[in-house]
Amino acid sequence: MTPEHRYAYWRANLRLVTILLICWFTCSFGFGILLVHPLNAIRLGGYPLGLWFAQQGAIYCFILLIFVYALAMHWLDKKFEIHQD
């Protein structure tokens, strides 16, 4: 693998991680803490949406992001022809 190839792979990996961390921050901190009062006007299953994000939504979001990261890295490894034995 050439140094340019390595650099491009690492840059794509960091871009992916940055995007996923921004999504996680938005869901957990933004919806669960900063926007909790406006979201509490909406009800989900009888509970205020802000409370749901603070208690369960951020965890579900994190689990979803783990699967998205695994699938995206699998695609990225195929794109850069990196094989793991």
Coordinates of N, CA, C and O in Angstrom, one line a residue:
M1 N 0.8 -1.2 0.0 CA 0.0 0.0 0.0 C 0.9 1.2 0.0 O 1.8 1.4 0.8
T2 N 0.6 2.1 -0.9 CA 1.4 3.3 -1.0 C 1.1 4.3 0.1 O 0.0 4.3 0.6
P3 N 2.0 5.2 0.3 CA 1.7 6.3 1.4 C 0.5 7.1 1.0 O -0.3 7.5 1.9
E4 N 0.3 7.4 -0.3 CA -0.9 8.2 -0.7 C -2.2 7.4 -0.4 O -3.2 8.0 0.0
H5 N -2.1 6.1 -0.7 CA -3.3 5.2 -0.4 C -3.6 5.2 1.1 O -4.7 5.3 1.5
R6 N -2.5 5.1 1.9 CA -2.7 5.0 3.3 C -3.3 6.4 3.8 O -4.2 6.4 4.7
Y7 N -2.8 7.5 3.3 CA -3.3 8.8 3.7 C -4.8 8.9 3.4 O -5.6 9.4 4.2
A8 N -5.1 8.5 2.2 CA -6.5 8.6 1.7 C -7.4 7.7 2.6 O -8.6 8.2 2.9
Y9 N -7.0 6.6 2.9 CA -7.8 5.6 3.7 C -7.9 6.2 5.1 O -9.1 6.2 5.7
W10 N -6.9 6.7 5.7 CA -7.0 7.3 7.1 C -7.8 8.6 7.1 O -8.6 8.8 8.0
R11 N -7.7 9.4 6.0 CA -8.6 10.6 5.9 C -10.0 10.2 5.8 O -10.9 10.8 6.5
A12 N -10.4 9.2 5.0 CA -11.8 8.7 4.9 C -12.3 8.2 6.2 O -13.4 8.4 6.6
N13 N -11.4 7.5 6.9 CA -11.8 6.9 8.2 C -12.1 8.0 9.2 O -13.1 8.0 10.0
L14 N -11.2 9.0 9.3 CA -11.4 10.2 10.2 C -12.6 11.0 9.9 O -13.4 11.5 10.7
R15 N -12.9 11.1 8.6 CA -14.1 11.8 8.1 C -15.4 11.1 8.6 O -16.3 11.7 9.1
L16 N -15.4 9.8 8.5 CA -16.5 8.9 8.9 C -16.7 9.1 10.4 O -17.8 9.3 10.9
V17 N -15.6 8.9 11.2 CA -15.7 9.0 12.6 C -16.2 10.4 13.1 O -17.0 10.5 14.0
T18 N -15.7 11.5 12.4 CA -16.2 12.8 12.7 C -17.7 13.0 12.5 O -18.4 13.5 13.3
I19 N -18.1 12.5 11.4 CA -19.6 12.6 11.1 C -20.4 11.8 12.1 O -21.4 12.3 12.6
L20 N -20.0 10.6 12.4 CA -20.7 9.8 13.4 C -20.7 10.4 14.8 O -21.7 10.4 15.5
L21 N -19.6 11.0 15.2 CA -19.5 11.7 16.5 C -20.4 12.9 16.5 O -21.0 13.2 17.6
I22 N -20.5 13.6 15.4 CA -21.4 14.8 15.4 C -22.9 14.3 15.5 O -23.7 14.9 16.2
C23 N -23.2 13.2 14.8 CA -24.6 12.7 14.9 C -24.8 12.2 16.4 O -25.9 12.5 16.9
W24 N -23.9 11.6 17.0 CA -24.1 11.1 18.4 C -24.2 12.3 19.3 O -25.1 12.3 20.2
F25 N -23.4 13.3 19.2 CA -23.4 14.5 20.0 C -24.8 15.2 19.8 O -25.4 15.6 20.8
T26 N -25.2 15.3 18.6 CA -26.5 16.0 18.4 C -27.7 15.2 19.0 O -28.5 15.8 19.7
C27 N -27.6 13.9 18.9 CA -28.7 13.1 19.5 C -28.6 13.1 21.0 O -29.7 13.4 21.7
S28 N -27.5 12.9 21.6 CA -27.4 12.8 23.1 C -27.4 14.1 23.8 O -28.2 14.4 24.7
F29 N -26.5 15.0 23.4 CA -26.4 16.3 24.1 C -27.5 17.3 23.6 O -28.1 18.0 24.4
G30 N -27.6 17.4 22.2 CA -28.6 18.3 21.7 C -30.0 18.0 22.0 O -30.7 18.8 22.6
F31 N -30.4 16.8 21.7 CA -31.8 16.4 21.9 C -32.1 16.1 23.4 O -33.2 16.3 23.9
G32 N -31.1 15.5 24.0 CA -31.3 15.0 25.4 C -31.2 16.1 26.5 O -31.7 16.0 27.6
I33 N -30.4 17.2 26.1 CA -30.1 18.2 27.2 C -30.6 19.6 26.7 O -31.4 20.3 27.3
L34 N -30.1 20.0 25.5 CA -30.3 21.4 25.1 C -31.7 21.6 24.6 O -32.3 22.7 24.9
L35 N -32.3 20.7 23.9 CA -33.6 20.9 23.3 C -34.7 20.1 24.1 O -35.7 19.7 23.5
V36 N -34.4 19.7 25.3 CA -35.3 18.8 26.0 C -36.7 19.5 26.2 O -37.7 18.8 26.1
H37 N -36.7 20.8 26.5 CA -38.0 21.4 26.8 C -38.9 21.6 25.6 O -40.1 21.3 25.6
P38 N -38.4 22.0 24.4 CA -39.2 22.0 23.2 C -39.7 20.6 22.8 O -40.8 20.4 22.3
L39 N -38.8 19.6 23.0 CA -39.2 18.3 22.6 C -40.2 17.6 23.5 O -40.9 16.7 23.1
N40 N -40.2 18.1 24.7 CA -41.2 17.6 25.7 C -42.6 17.9 25.3 O -43.6 17.3 25.8
A41 N -42.9 18.8 24.4 CA -44.2 19.1 23.9 C -44.7 17.9 23.0 O -45.9 17.8 22.8
I42 N -43.8 17.1 22.5 CA -44.2 16.0 21.7 C -44.2 14.7 22.6 O -43.2 14.5 23.3
R43 N -45.2 13.9 22.4 CA -45.2 12.7 23.2 C -44.9 11.4 22.4 O -45.4 11.3 21.2
L44 N -44.2 10.5 22.9 CA -43.8 9.3 22.3 C -44.2 8.1 23.2 O -43.5 8.0 24.3
G45 N -45.2 7.4 22.9 CA -45.6 6.3 23.8 C -46.1 6.8 25.2 O -45.9 6.1 26.2
G46 N -46.6 8.0 25.2 CA -47.1 8.5 26.5 C -46.1 9.3 27.3 O -46.4 9.8 28.3
Y47 N -44.8 9.3 26.8 CA -43.8 10.0 27.5 C -43.3 11.2 26.7 O -43.3 11.1 25.5
P48 N -42.8 12.2 27.3 CA -42.3 13.4 26.6 C -41.1 12.9 25.8 O -40.2 12.2 26.2
L49 N -41.0 13.4 24.5 CA -39.9 13.1 23.6 C -38.5 13.5 24.2 O -37.6 12.7 24.0
G50 N -38.5 14.6 24.8 CA -37.2 15.0 25.4 C -36.7 14.1 26.5 O -35.5 13.7 26.5
L51 N -37.6 13.6 27.3 CA -37.2 12.6 28.3 C -36.8 11.3 27.6 O -35.8 10.6 28.0
W52 N -37.5 10.9 26.6 CA -37.2 9.7 25.9 C -35.8 9.7 25.3 O -35.0 8.8 25.4
F53 N -35.4 10.9 24.6 CA -34.1 11.0 24.1 C -33.0 11.0 25.2 O -32.0 10.4 25.0
A54 N -33.3 11.6 26.3 CA -32.3 11.6 27.4 C -32.1 10.3 28.0 O -31.0 9.9 28.4
Q55 N -33.2 9.4 28.1 CA -33.1 8.2 28.8 C -32.8 7.0 27.8 O -32.0 6.1 28.2
Q56 N -33.4 7.0 26.7 CA -33.2 5.8 25.8 C -32.8 6.1 24.4 O -32.1 5.4 23.8
G57 N -33.2 7.3 23.9 CA -32.9 7.6 22.5 C -31.5 7.7 22.2 O -31.0 7.3 21.1
A58 N -30.7 8.3 23.1 CA -29.3 8.4 22.8 C -28.6 7.0 22.8 O -27.6 6.8 22.0
I59 N -29.1 6.1 23.6 CA -28.5 4.8 23.6 C -28.8 4.0 22.3 O -27.9 3.4 21.7
Y60 N -30.1 4.2 21.8 CA -30.5 3.6 20.6 C -29.7 4.2 19.4 O -29.2 3.5 18.5
C61 N -29.5 5.5 19.5 CA -28.7 6.2 18.4 C -27.3 5.7 18.4 O -26.7 5.4 17.4
F62 N -26.7 5.5 19.6 CA -25.3 5.0 19.7 C -25.2 3.6 19.1 O -24.2 3.3 18.4
I63 N -26.1 2.7 19.4 CA -26.1 1.3 18.9 C -26.2 1.4 17.4 O -25.5 0.7 16.7
L64 N -27.1 2.2 16.9 CA -27.3 2.3 15.4 C -26.0 2.8 14.8 O -25.6 2.3 13.7
L65 N -25.3 3.8 15.4 CA -24.1 4.3 14.9 C -23.0 3.3 14.8 O -22.1 3.3 14.0
I66 N -23.0 2.4 15.8 CA -22.0 1.3 15.8 C -22.2 0.4 14.5 O -21.2 0.1 13.9
F67 N -23.4 0.1 14.2 CA -23.7 -0.7 13.0 C -23.4 0.1 11.8 O -22.8 -0.5 10.8
V68 N -23.7 1.3 11.7 CA -23.4 2.2 10.6 C -21.8 2.2 10.4 O -21.3 2.1 9.3
Y69 N -21.1 2.4 11.5 CA -19.6 2.4 11.4 C -19.1 1.1 10.9 O -18.2 1.1 10.0
A70 N -19.6 0.0 11.4 CA -19.1 -1.3 10.9 C -19.4 -1.5 9.4 O -18.5 -2.0 8.7
L71 N -20.6 -1.2 9.0 CA -20.9 -1.3 7.6 C -20.0 -0.4 6.7 O -19.5 -0.7 5.6
A72 N -19.9 0.9 7.2 CA -19.1 1.9 6.4 C -17.6 1.5 6.3 O -17.0 1.6 5.3
M73 N -17.1 0.9 7.4 CA -15.7 0.5 7.4 C -15.5 -0.7 6.5 O -14.5 -0.9 5.8
H74 N -16.5 -1.6 6.5 CA -16.4 -2.8 5.6 C -16.4 -2.3 4.1 O -15.6 -2.7 3.3
W75 N -17.2 -1.3 3.8 CA -17.2 -0.7 2.4 C -15.9 0.0 2.2 O -15.4 -0.1 1.1
L76 N -15.4 0.7 3.2 CA -14.1 1.4 3.0 C -13.0 0.5 2.8 O -12.1 0.7 2.0
D77 N -13.0 -0.6 3.5 CA -11.9 -1.6 3.4 C -12.0 -2.2 2.0 O -10.9 -2.5 1.3
K78 N -13.2 -2.5 1.4 CA -13.3 -3.0 0.1 C -12.8 -2.0 -0.9 O -12.1 -2.3 -1.9
K79 N -13.2 -0.7 -0.7 CA -12.8 0.3 -1.6 C -11.3 0.5 -1.7 O -10.7 0.6 -2.8
F80 N -10.6 0.4 -0.6 CA -9.1 0.5 -0.6 C -8.4 -0.8 -0.6 O -7.2 -0.8 -0.5
E81 N -9.1 -1.9 -0.9 CA -8.6 -3.2 -1.0 C -7.7 -3.6 0.2 O -6.6 -4.1 0.0
I82 N -8.3 -3.4 1.4 CA -7.6 -3.8 2.6 C -8.3 -5.1 3.1 O -9.5 -5.1 3.4
H83 N -7.6 -6.1 3.2 CA -8.1 -7.4 3.6 C -7.6 -7.8 4.9 O -6.4 -7.7 5.2
Q84 N -8.5 -8.3 5.8 CA -8.1 -8.8 7.1 C -8.2 -10.3 7.2 O -9.3 -10.8 6.9
D85 N -7.1 -11.0 7.5 CA -7.2 -12.4 7.6 C -7.6 -12.9 9.0 O -7.5 -12.3 9.9

